[in-house]
CSV table of C-alpha atoms in Angstrom, one decimal:
chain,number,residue,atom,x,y,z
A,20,UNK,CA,0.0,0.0,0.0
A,21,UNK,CA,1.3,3.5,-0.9
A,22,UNK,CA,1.5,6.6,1.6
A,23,UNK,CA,-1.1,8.2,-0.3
A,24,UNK,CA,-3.4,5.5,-0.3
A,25,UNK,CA,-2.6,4.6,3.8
A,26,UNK,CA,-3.3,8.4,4.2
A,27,UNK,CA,-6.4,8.6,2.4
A,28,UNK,CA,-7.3,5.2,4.1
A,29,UNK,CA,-6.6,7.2,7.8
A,30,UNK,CA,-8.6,10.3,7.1
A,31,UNK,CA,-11.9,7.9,5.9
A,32,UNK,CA,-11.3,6.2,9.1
A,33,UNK,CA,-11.0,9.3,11.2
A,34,UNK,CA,-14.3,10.7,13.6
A,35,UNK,CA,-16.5,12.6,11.6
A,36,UNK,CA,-16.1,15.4,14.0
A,37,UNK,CA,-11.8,15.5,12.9
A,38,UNK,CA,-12.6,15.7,9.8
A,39,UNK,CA,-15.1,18.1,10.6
A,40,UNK,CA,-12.4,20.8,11.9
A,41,UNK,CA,-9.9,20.0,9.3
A,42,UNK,CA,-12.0,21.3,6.8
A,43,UNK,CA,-13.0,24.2,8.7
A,44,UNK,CA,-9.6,25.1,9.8
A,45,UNK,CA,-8.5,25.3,6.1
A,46,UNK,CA,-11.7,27.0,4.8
A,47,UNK,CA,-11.2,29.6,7.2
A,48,UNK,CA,-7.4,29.9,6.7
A,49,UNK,CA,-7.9,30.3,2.9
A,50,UNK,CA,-10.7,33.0,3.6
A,51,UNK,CA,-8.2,35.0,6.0
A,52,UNK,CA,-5.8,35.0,2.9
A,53,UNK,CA,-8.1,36.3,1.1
A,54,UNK,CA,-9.1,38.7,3.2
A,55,UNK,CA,-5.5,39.7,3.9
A,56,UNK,CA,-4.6,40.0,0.2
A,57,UNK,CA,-7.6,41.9,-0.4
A,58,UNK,CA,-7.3,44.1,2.2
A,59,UNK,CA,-4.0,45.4,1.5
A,60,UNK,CA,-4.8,46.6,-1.8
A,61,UNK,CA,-7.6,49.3,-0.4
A,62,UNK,CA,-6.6,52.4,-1.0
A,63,UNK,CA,-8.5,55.7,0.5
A,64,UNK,CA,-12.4,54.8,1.7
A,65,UNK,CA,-14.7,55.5,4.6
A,66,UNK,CA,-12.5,53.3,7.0
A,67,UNK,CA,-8.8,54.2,6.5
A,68,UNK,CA,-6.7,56.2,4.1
A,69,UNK,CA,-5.0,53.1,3.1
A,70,UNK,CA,-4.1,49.3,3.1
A,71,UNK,CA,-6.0,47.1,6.2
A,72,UNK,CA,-5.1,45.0,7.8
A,73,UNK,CA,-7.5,41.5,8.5
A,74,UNK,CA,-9.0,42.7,11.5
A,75,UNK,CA,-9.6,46.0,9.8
A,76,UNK,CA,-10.5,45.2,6.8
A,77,UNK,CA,-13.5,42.4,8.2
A,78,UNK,CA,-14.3,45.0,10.5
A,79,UNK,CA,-16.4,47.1,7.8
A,80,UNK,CA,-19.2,47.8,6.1
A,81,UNK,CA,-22.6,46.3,8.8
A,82,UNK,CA,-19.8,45.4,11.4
A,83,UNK,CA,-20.1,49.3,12.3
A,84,UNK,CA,-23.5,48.9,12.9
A,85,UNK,CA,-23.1,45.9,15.2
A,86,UNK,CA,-20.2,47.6,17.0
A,87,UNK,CA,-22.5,50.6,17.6
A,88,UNK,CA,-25.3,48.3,19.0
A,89,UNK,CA,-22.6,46.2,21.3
A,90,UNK,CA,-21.5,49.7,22.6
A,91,UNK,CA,-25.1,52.0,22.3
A,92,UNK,CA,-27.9,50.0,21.8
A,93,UNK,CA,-30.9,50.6,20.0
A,94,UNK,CA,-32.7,54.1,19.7
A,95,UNK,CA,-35.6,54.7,21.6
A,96,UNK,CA,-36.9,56.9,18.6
A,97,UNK,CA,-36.4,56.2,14.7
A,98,UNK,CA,-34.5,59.3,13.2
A,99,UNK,CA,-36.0,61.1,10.3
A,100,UNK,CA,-34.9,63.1,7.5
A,101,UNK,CA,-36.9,66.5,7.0
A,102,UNK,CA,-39.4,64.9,5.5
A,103,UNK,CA,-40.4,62.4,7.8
A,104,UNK,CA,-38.9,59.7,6.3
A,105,UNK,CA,-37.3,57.1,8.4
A,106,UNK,CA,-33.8,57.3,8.0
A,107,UNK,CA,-31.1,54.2,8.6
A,108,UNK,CA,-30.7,53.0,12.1
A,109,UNK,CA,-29.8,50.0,14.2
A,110,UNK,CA,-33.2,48.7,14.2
A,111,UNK,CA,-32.4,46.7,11.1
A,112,UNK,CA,-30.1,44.5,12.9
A,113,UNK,CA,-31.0,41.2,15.0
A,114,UNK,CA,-29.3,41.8,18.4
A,115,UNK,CA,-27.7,38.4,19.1
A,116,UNK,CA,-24.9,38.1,17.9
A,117,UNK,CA,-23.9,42.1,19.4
A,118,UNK,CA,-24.9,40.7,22.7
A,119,UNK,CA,-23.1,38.1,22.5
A,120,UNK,CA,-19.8,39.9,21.5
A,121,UNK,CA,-20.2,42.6,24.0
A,122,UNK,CA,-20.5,39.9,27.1
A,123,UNK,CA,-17.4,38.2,25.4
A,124,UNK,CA,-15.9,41.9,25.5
A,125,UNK,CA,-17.0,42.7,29.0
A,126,UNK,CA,-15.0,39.5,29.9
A,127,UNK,CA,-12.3,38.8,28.4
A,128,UNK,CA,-11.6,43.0,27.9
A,129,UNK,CA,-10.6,42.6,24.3
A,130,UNK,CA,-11.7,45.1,21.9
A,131,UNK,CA,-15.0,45.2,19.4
A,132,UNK,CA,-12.6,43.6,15.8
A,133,UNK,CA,-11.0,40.5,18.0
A,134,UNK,CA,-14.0,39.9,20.3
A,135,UNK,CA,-16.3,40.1,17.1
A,136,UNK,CA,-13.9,38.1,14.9
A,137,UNK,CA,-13.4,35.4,17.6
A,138,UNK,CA,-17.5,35.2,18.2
A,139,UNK,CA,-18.2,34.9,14.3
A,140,UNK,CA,-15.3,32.2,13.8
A,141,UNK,CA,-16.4,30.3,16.9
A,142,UNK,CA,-19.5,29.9,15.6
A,143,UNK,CA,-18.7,28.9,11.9
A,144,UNK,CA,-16.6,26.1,13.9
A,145,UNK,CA,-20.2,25.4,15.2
A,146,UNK,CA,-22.1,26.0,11.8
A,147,UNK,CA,-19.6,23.2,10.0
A,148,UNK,CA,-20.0,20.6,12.8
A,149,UNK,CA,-24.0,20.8,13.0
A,150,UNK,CA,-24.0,21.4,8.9
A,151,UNK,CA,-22.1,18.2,8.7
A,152,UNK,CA,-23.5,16.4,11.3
A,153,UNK,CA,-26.9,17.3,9.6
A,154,UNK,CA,-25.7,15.6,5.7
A,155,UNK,CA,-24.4,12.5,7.7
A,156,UNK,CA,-28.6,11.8,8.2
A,157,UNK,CA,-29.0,12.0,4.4
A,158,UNK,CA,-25.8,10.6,2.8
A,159,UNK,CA,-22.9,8.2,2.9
A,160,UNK,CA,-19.8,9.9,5.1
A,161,UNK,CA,-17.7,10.5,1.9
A,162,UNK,CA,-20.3,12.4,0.2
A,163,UNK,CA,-21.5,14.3,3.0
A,164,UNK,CA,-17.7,15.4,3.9
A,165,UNK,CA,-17.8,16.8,0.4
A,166,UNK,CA,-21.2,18.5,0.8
A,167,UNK,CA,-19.3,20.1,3.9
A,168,UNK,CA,-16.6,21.2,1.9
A,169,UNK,CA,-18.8,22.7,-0.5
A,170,UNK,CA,-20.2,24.8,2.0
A,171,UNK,CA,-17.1,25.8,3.7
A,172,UNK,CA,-15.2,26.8,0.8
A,173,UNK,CA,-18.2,28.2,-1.0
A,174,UNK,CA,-18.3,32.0,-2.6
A,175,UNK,CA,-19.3,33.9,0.3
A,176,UNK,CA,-18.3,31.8,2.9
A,177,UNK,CA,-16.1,34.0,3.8
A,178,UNK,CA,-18.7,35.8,5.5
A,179,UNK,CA,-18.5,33.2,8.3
A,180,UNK,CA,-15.5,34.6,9.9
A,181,UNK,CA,-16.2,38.5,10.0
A,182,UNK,CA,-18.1,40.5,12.6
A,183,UNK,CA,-21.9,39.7,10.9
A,184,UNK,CA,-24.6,37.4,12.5
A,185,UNK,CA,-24.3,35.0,8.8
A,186,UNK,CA,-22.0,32.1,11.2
A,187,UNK,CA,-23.9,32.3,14.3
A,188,UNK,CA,-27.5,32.2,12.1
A,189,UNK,CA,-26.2,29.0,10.0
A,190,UNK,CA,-25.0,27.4,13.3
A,191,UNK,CA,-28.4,27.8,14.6
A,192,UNK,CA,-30.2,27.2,11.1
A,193,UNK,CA,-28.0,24.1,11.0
A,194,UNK,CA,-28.9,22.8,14.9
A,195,UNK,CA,-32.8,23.8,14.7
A,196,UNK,CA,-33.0,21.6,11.1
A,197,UNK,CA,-31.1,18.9,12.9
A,198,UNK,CA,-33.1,19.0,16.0
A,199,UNK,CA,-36.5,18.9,14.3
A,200,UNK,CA,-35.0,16.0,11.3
A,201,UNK,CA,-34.5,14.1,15.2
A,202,UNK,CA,-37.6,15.1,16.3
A,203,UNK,CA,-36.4,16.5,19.2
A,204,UNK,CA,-38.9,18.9,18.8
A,205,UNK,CA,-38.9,20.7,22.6
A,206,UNK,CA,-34.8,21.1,22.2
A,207,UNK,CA,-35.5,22.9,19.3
A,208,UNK,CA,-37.4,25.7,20.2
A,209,UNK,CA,-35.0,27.6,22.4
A,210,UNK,CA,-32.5,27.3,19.4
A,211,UNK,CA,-35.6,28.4,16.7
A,212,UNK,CA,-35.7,31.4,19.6
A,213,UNK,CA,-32.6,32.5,19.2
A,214,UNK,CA,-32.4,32.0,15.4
A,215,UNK,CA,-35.3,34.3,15.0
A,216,UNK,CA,-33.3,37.0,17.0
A,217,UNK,CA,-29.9,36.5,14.9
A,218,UNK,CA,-31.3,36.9,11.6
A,219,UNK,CA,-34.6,37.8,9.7
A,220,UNK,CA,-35.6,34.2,8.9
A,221,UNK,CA,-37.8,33.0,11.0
A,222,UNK,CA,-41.2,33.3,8.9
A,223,UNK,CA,-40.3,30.8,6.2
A,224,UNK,CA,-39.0,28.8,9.0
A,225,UNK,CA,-42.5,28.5,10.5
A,226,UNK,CA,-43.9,28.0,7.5
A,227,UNK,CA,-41.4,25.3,6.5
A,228,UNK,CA,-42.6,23.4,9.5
A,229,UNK,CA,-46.2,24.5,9.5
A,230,UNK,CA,-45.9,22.7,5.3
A,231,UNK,CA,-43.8,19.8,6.7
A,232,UNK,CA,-46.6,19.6,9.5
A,233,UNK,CA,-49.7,19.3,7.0
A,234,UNK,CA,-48.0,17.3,4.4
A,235,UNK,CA,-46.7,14.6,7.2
A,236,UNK,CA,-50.7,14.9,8.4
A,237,UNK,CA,-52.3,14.3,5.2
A,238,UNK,CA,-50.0,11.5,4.4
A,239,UNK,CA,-50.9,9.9,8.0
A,240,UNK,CA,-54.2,10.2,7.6
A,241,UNK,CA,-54.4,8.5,4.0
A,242,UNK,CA,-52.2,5.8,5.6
A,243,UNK,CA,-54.9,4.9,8.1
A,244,UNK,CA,-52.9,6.7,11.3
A,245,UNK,CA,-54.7,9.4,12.1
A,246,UNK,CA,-58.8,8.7,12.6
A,247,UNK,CA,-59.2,12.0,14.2
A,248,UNK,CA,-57.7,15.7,13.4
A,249,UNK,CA,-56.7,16.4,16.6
A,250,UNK,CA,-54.9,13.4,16.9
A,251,UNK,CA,-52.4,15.3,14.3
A,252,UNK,CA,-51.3,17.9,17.1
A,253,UNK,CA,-47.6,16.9,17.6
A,254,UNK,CA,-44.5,18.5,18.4
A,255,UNK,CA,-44.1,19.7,15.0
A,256,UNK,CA,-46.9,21.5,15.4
A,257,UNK,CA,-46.3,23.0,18.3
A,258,UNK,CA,-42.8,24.1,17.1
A,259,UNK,CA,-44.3,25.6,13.9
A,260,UNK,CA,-47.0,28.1,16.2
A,261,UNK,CA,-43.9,28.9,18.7
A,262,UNK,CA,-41.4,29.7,15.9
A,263,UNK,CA,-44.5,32.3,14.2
A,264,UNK,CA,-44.5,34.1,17.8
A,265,UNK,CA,-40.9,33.9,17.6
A,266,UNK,CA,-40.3,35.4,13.9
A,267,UNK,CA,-42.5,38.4,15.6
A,268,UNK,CA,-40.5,39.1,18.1
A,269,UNK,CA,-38.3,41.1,17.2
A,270,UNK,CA,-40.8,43.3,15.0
A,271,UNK,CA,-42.5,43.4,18.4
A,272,UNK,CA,-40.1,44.8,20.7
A,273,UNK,CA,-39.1,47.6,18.1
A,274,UNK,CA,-43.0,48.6,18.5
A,275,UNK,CA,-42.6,48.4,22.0
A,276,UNK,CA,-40.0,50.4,22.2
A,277,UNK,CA,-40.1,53.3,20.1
A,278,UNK,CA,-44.1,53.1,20.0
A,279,UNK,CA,-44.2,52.5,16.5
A,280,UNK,CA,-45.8,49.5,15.1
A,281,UNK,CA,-44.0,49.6,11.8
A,282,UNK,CA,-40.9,50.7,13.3
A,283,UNK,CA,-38.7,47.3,12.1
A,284,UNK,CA,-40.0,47.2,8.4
A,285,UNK,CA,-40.0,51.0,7.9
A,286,UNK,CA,-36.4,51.0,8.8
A,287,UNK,CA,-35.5,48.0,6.5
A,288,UNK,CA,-37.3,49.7,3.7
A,289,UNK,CA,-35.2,52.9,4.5
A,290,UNK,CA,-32.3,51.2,2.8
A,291,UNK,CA,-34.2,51.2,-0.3
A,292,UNK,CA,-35.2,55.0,-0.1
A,293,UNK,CA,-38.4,54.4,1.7
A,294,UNK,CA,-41.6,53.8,0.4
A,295,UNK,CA,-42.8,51.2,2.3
A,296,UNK,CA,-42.8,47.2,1.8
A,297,UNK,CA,-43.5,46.2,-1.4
A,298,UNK,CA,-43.2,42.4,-1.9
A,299,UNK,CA,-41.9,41.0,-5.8
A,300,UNK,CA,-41.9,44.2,-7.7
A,301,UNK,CA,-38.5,45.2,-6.7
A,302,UNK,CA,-37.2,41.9,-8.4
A,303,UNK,CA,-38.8,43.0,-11.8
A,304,UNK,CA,-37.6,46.8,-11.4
A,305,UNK,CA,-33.9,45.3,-10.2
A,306,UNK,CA,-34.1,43.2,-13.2
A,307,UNK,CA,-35.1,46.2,-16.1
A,308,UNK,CA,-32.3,48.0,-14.8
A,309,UNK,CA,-29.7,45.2,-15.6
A,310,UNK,CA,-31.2,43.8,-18.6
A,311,UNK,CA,-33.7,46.0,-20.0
A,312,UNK,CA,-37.4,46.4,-20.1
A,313,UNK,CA,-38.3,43.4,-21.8
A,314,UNK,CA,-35.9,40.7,-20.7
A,315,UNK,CA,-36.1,42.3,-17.7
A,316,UNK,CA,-39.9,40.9,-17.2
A,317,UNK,CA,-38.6,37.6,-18.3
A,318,UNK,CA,-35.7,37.2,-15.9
A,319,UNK,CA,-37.8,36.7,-12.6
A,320,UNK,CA,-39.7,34.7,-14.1
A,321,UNK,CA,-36.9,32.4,-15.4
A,322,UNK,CA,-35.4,32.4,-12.1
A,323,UNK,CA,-38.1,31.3,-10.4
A,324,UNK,CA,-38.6,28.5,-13.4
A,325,UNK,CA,-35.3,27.7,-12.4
A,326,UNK,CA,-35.7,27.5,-8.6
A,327,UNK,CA,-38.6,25.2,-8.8
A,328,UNK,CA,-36.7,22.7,-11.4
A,329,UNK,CA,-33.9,22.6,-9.2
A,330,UNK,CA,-36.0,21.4,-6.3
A,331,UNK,CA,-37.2,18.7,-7.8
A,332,UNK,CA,-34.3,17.1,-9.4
A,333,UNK,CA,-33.5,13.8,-8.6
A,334,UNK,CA,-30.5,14.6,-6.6
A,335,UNK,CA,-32.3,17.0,-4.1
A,336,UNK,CA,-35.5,14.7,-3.7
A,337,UNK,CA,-33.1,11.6,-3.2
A,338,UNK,CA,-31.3,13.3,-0.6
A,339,UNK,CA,-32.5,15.8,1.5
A,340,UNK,CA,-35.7,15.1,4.0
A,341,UNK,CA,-39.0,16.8,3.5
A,342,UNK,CA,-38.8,18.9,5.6
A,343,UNK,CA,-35.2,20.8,4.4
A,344,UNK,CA,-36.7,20.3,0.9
A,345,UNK,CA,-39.8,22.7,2.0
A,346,UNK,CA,-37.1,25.3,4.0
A,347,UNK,CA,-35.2,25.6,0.8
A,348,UNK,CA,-38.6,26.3,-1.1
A,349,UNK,CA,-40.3,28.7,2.1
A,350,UNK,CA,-36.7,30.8,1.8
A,351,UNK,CA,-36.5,30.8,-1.5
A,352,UNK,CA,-39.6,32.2,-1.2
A,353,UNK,CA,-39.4,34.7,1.7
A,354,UNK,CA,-36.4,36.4,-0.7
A,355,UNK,CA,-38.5,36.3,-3.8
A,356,UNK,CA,-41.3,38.4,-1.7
A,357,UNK,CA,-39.2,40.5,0.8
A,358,UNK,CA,-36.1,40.8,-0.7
A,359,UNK,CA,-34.9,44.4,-2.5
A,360,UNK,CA,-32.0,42.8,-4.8
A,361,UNK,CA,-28.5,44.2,-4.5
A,362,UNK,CA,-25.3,43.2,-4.1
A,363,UNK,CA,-26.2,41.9,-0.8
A,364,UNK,CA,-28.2,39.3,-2.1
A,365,UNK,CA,-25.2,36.7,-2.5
A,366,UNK,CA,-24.4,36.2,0.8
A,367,UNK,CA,-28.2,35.9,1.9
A,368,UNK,CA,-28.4,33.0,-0.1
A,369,UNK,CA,-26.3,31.3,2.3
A,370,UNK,CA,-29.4,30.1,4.3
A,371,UNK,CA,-29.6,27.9,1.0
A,372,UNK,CA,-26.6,25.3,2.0
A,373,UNK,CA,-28.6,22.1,2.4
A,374,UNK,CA,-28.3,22.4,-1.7
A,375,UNK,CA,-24.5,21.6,-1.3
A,376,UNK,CA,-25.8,17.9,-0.7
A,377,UNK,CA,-26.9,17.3,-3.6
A,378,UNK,CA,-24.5,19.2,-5.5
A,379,UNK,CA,-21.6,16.5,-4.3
A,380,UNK,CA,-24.0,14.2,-4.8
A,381,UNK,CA,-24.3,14.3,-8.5
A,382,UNK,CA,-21.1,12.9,-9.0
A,383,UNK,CA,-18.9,10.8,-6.9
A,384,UNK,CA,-16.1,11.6,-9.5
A,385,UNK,CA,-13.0,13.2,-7.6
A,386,UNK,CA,-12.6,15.6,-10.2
A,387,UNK,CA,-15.7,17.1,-10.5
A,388,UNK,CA,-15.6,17.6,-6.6
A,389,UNK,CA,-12.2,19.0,-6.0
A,390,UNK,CA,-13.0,21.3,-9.0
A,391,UNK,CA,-16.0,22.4,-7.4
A,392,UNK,CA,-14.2,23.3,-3.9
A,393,UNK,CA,-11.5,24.8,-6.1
A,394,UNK,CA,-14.3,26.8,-8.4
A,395,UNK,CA,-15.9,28.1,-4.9
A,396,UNK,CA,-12.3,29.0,-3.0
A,397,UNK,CA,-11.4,31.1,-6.4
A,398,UNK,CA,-14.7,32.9,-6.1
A,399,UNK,CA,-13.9,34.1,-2.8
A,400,UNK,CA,-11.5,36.0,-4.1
A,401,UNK,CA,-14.0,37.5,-6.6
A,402,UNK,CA,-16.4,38.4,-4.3
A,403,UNK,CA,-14.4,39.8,-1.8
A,404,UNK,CA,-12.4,41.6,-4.4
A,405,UNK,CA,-15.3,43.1,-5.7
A,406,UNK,CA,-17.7,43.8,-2.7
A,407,UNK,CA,-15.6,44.1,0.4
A,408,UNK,CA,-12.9,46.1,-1.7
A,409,UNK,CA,-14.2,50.0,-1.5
A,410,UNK,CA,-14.4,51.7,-4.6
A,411,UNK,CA,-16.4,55.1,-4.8
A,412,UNK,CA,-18.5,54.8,-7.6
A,413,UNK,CA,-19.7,58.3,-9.5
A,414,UNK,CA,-22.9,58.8,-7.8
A,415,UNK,CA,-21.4,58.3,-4.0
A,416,UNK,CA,-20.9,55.3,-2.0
A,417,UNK,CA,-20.3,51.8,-3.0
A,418,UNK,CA,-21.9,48.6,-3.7
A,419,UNK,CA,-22.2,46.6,-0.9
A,420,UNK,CA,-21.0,42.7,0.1
């Protein structure tokens, strides 16, 4: 037998959990040199006259905003221009993950970048075990190792090591969909809690379960199990009405404090210039701009064409569970309703990972996987290039990651 074959033999062999962190030590090594090389070709911006450093340059962009939160809180009152239009405030941001780095701050005394860094890349460490652990239920160990990989050296993963909620959000994402796939359905709702107060997701969430719930129902009651309807109240139902009070939460306590009951969606719309919520259009008018008034009706259309053939290829219905089939459909969803398209859009599709699955699925062929993890490392370097890189463009500002 040949090193590379008694090597290759070792690392099969080796606890799930092992090869767990090796993957995630070396995603997030790559994603620090690309950070790093990035970041020392930034010339003069809103941050620094110069080339950053890593803990500089990750500390950007919506880490200010988190920072401010750690250090302020949130505003008792939503600022407005002269017009009474809500302006941009802190009420846009879920406040777990500041929270969590200010008690790591208050503790350890370390400053806002390294407390912040060290709470984002603990929690990817998090995200990768529960993400794999989670694959492991739906494929061999080989092919869910590469669905990991796929993940952790995907395009924007990168995002899982700066000061934003995106690692914390998948680790909980990734331990609530593991949770209710056990059925551990009490366990889960403190972690669906806490999910709802990281990142905006917990309405498909719900109705990801509240689907699963009614499908699993129907199906029980064709197959002779359930001979009354309330015999169909289960945990999962249960879980589905806690996670709708919990998706409201946070819209809640923005009411409550500032006395405003549209207080959380007026100030998300404020990043769009106001004008209140208006669900699909901006996908059409986002469109038109990029390609034109005709294909520019076409193209959301397409996509969504596209969406709902992907979700019922053979490679997604074979391995992922109903019930991560129906998140990928309620988010997929929730964006195509809620979302105003930008540049921001790429890393909030990261919600989207169980799709890696199936992706490394497709093909046990070594070559198509390494070239995939290869394909997704080099786009790091793309994305980061182009979105975390300032550049002022003529009208003011930049495009943001």
């Amino acid at each position: 037998m040949s090193a590379r074959q008694d090597a290759a033999r070792r690392w099969a062999r080796a606890p799930w959990w092992a090869q767990s962190l090796l993957v995630w030590a070396v995603s997030r090594i790559w994603a620090w040199a690309v950070f790093s090389t990035v970041g020392r070709q930034q010339g003069p911006g809103p941050w620094g006259d110069g080339a950053l450093g890593y803990l500089e340059f990750t500390g950007t962009w919506d880490s200010d905003w988190y920072e401010r939160i750690a250090r302020e809180g949130y505003p008792s009152s939503l600022p407005r221009d002269g017009s009474g239009q809500v302006q941009e405030n802190a009420w846009a941001f879920y406040p777990v993950f500041p929270l969590v780095v200010r008690a790591v701050s208050a503790g350890t005394g370390a400053g806002w970048d390294v407390a912040a860094s060290a709470v984002s890349l603990a929690a990817s460490l998090g995200a990768v075990l529960l993400v794999h652990r989670l694959f492991l239920r739906f494929a061999p160990p080989a092919t869910a190792l590469w669905g990991l990989a796929f993940v952790a050296f995907g395009p924007v993963s990168p995002v899982l090591q700066v000061p934003y909620a995106e690692s914390l959000h998948l680790a909980l994402l990734a331990g609530a969909l593991l949770l209710v796939v056990r059925g551990e359905h009490l366990a889960a709702a403190p972690v669906v809690l806490l999910m709802c107060l990281t990142r905006p997701a917990g309405v498909p969430f719900a109705a990801a379960l509240g689907i699963t719930w009614l499908v699993r129902s129907v199906r029980r009651h064709r197959a002779g199990e359930l001979r009354r309807a309330v015999d169909a109240a289960d945990g999962l139902l249960a879980l589905a009405v806690f996670t709708c009070a919990a998706a409201m939460a946070w819209p809640a306590i923005a009411w409550a404090v500032t006395g405003e009951p549209r207080a959380y969606t007026d100030t998300e719309t404020a990043w769009r210039g106001g004008g209140g919520l208006v669900p699909v259009v901006p996908w059409f008018d986002a469109a038109a701009g990029l390609f034109g008034p005709a294909l520019g009706l076409a193209a959301p259309v397409l996509l969504v064409a596209g969406a709902a053939a992907l979700l019922r290829a053979r490679a997604v219905r074979e391995r992922l569970d109903l019930l991560t089939r129906t998140w990928l459909a309620c988010y997929a969803v929730y964006l195509l309703l809620f979302l105003h398209p930008q540049t921001s859009t790429f890393r909030l599709l990261l919600p989207l990972f169980p799709l890696a699955l199936p992706l490394a699925a497709v093909s046990d062929s070594r070559a198509y996987r390494v070239a995939c993890v290869v394909s997704g490392a080099v786009l790091q370097l793309v994305w980061v290039g182009w979105l975390w890189h300032w550049k002022q463009l003529p009208g003011g500002g930049d495009y943001p990651p």
